GROMACS .gro file of C-alpha atoms in nm:
model
  119
    1GLN     CA    1  -2.997  -4.409   3.199
    2VAL     CA    2  -3.326  -4.245   3.299
    3GLN     CA    3  -3.634  -4.157   3.089
    4LEU     CA    4  -3.871  -3.904   3.187
    5VAL     CA    5  -4.220  -3.844   3.021
    6GLU     CA    6  -4.429  -3.541   3.103
    7SER     CA    7  -4.798  -3.510   3.036
    8GLY     CA    8  -5.094  -3.268   3.135
    9GLY     CA    9  -5.003  -2.955   2.947
   10GLY     CA   10  -5.253  -2.769   2.756
   11LEU     CA   11  -5.450  -2.439   2.697
   12VAL     CA   12  -5.623  -2.291   2.991
   13GLN     CA   13  -5.802  -1.967   3.073
   14PRO     CA   14  -5.642  -1.730   3.336
   15GLY     CA   15  -5.737  -1.833   3.688
   16GLY     CA   16  -5.773  -2.193   3.565
   17SER     CA   17  -5.589  -2.505   3.696
   18LEU     CA   18  -5.384  -2.781   3.524
   19ARG     CA   19  -5.191  -3.078   3.674
   20LEU     CA   20  -4.882  -3.190   3.518
   21SER     CA   21  -4.718  -3.534   3.558
   22CYS     CA   22  -4.354  -3.672   3.512
   23ALA     CA   23  -4.319  -4.050   3.492
   24ALA     CA   24  -3.982  -4.173   3.547
   25SER     CA   25  -3.818  -4.494   3.460
   26GLY     CA   26  -3.473  -4.653   3.434
   27ASN     CA   27  -3.202  -4.647   3.684
   28ILE     CA   28  -3.334  -4.413   3.950
   29PHE     CA   29  -3.101  -4.382   4.255
   30SER     CA   30  -3.247  -4.386   4.612
   31ILE     CA   31  -3.107  -4.043   4.665
   32ASN     CA   32  -3.241  -3.810   4.410
   33ALA     CA   33  -3.444  -3.509   4.355
   34MET     CA   34  -3.709  -3.414   4.092
   35GLY     CA   35  -3.808  -3.086   3.978
   36TRP     CA   36  -4.010  -2.874   3.714
   37TYR     CA   37  -3.846  -2.613   3.528
   38ARG     CA   38  -3.999  -2.375   3.270
   39GLN     CA   39  -3.885  -2.184   2.976
   40ALA     CA   40  -4.092  -1.903   2.793
   41PRO     CA   41  -3.991  -1.801   2.444
   42GLY     CA   42  -3.665  -1.590   2.450
   43LYS     CA   43  -3.599  -1.643   2.813
   44GLN     CA   44  -3.389  -1.881   3.005
   45ARG     CA   45  -3.510  -2.206   3.181
   46ASP     CA   46  -3.592  -2.140   3.535
   47LEU     CA   47  -3.670  -2.360   3.843
   48VAL     CA   48  -4.040  -2.364   3.920
   49ALA     CA   49  -4.034  -2.629   4.202
   50ARG     CA   50  -3.841  -2.918   4.332
   51ILE     CA   51  -3.876  -3.206   4.561
   52SER     CA   52  -3.632  -3.440   4.716
   53SER     CA   53  -3.670  -3.817   4.761
   54ARG     CA   54  -3.757  -3.738   5.120
   55GLY     CA   55  -4.025  -3.511   5.021
   56ILE     CA   56  -3.840  -3.166   5.098
   57THR     CA   57  -3.984  -2.915   4.863
   58ASP     CA   58  -3.875  -2.575   4.718
   59TYR     CA   59  -4.062  -2.322   4.519
   60ALA     CA   60  -3.998  -2.008   4.297
   61ASP     CA   61  -4.142  -1.700   4.472
   62SER     CA   62  -4.361  -1.650   4.152
   63VAL     CA   63  -4.553  -1.968   4.217
   64LYS     CA   64  -4.565  -1.996   4.578
   65GLY     CA   65  -4.913  -2.037   4.715
   66ARG     CA   66  -5.034  -2.127   4.369
   67PHE     CA   67  -4.849  -2.451   4.275
   68THR     CA   68  -4.784  -2.753   4.457
   69ILE     CA   69  -4.519  -3.018   4.372
   70SER     CA   70  -4.564  -3.384   4.501
   71ARG     CA   71  -4.434  -3.729   4.423
   72ASP     CA   72  -4.532  -4.083   4.433
   73ASN     CA   73  -4.211  -4.285   4.498
   74ALA     CA   74  -4.390  -4.608   4.451
   75LYS     CA   75  -4.488  -4.517   4.095
   76ASN     CA   76  -4.173  -4.299   4.017
   77THR     CA   77  -4.396  -4.011   3.928
   78MET     CA   78  -4.401  -3.643   4.018
   79TYR     CA   79  -4.699  -3.407   3.994
   80LEU     CA   80  -4.733  -3.026   3.969
   81GLN     CA   81  -5.072  -2.887   4.057
   82MET     CA   82  -5.105  -2.546   3.913
   83ASN     CA   83  -5.390  -2.321   4.025
   84SER     CA   84  -5.477  -1.970   3.976
   85LEU     CA   85  -5.294  -1.968   3.645
   86LYS     CA   86  -5.162  -1.640   3.500
   87PRO     CA   87  -5.068  -1.557   3.137
   88GLU     CA   88  -4.702  -1.527   3.257
   89ASP     CA   89  -4.705  -1.892   3.358
   90THR     CA   90  -4.717  -1.972   2.986
   91ALA     CA   91  -4.400  -2.165   2.894
   92VAL     CA   92  -4.285  -2.511   2.814
   93TYR     CA   93  -4.248  -2.714   3.141
   94TYR     CA   94  -3.968  -2.941   3.169
   95CYS     CA   95  -3.931  -3.225   3.425
   96LYS     CA   96  -3.583  -3.301   3.557
   97LEU     CA   97  -3.439  -3.577   3.768
   98GLN     CA   98  -3.096  -3.567   3.954
   99ASN     CA   99  -2.935  -3.885   4.086
  100PHE     CA  100  -2.703  -3.827   4.359
  101ARG     CA  101  -2.392  -4.050   4.426
  102GLY     CA  102  -2.156  -3.893   4.662
  103PRO     CA  103  -2.020  -3.578   4.507
  104THR     CA  104  -2.155  -3.690   4.168
  105VAL     CA  105  -2.473  -3.552   4.023
  106TYR     CA  106  -2.648  -3.709   3.716
  107ASP     CA  107  -2.899  -3.488   3.551
  108TYR     CA  108  -3.175  -3.600   3.318
  109TRP     CA  109  -3.426  -3.401   3.137
  110GLY     CA  110  -3.790  -3.479   2.983
  111GLN     CA  111  -3.909  -3.351   2.649
  112GLY     CA  112  -4.110  -3.078   2.774
  113THR     CA  113  -4.495  -3.003   2.769
  114GLN     CA  114  -4.646  -2.667   2.669
  115VAL     CA  115  -4.870  -2.482   2.901
  116THR     CA  116  -5.050  -2.190   2.756
  117VAL     CA  117  -5.261  -1.958   2.974
  118SER     CA  118  -5.489  -1.727   2.765
  119SER     CA  119  -5.838  -1.617   2.729
   0.00000   0.00000   0.00000
């Protein structure tokens, strides 16, 4: 089992910044990927950014150039630096970890942290 705990959400004005953290614990495989997803009210949960255990990153077009994903493997922690925030970034942000073993993928989710961008 894997446990994921997000932190760092809150209320910020448009143009501001926030840094989210996701601390992972438990049975984390050497080959894994972590990612941030978000879900606004009435909408589906979408990928924001993800990073592999080797540091390969991928971003949604809507956040490219504004958000940066990173991870500290020694601490089993992932981060999302969010700059130039817009009201449309308002959502619950979820951390996801995927453990890979051959063709099998094990998915784990955090409980989510609210990000609200409003003046």
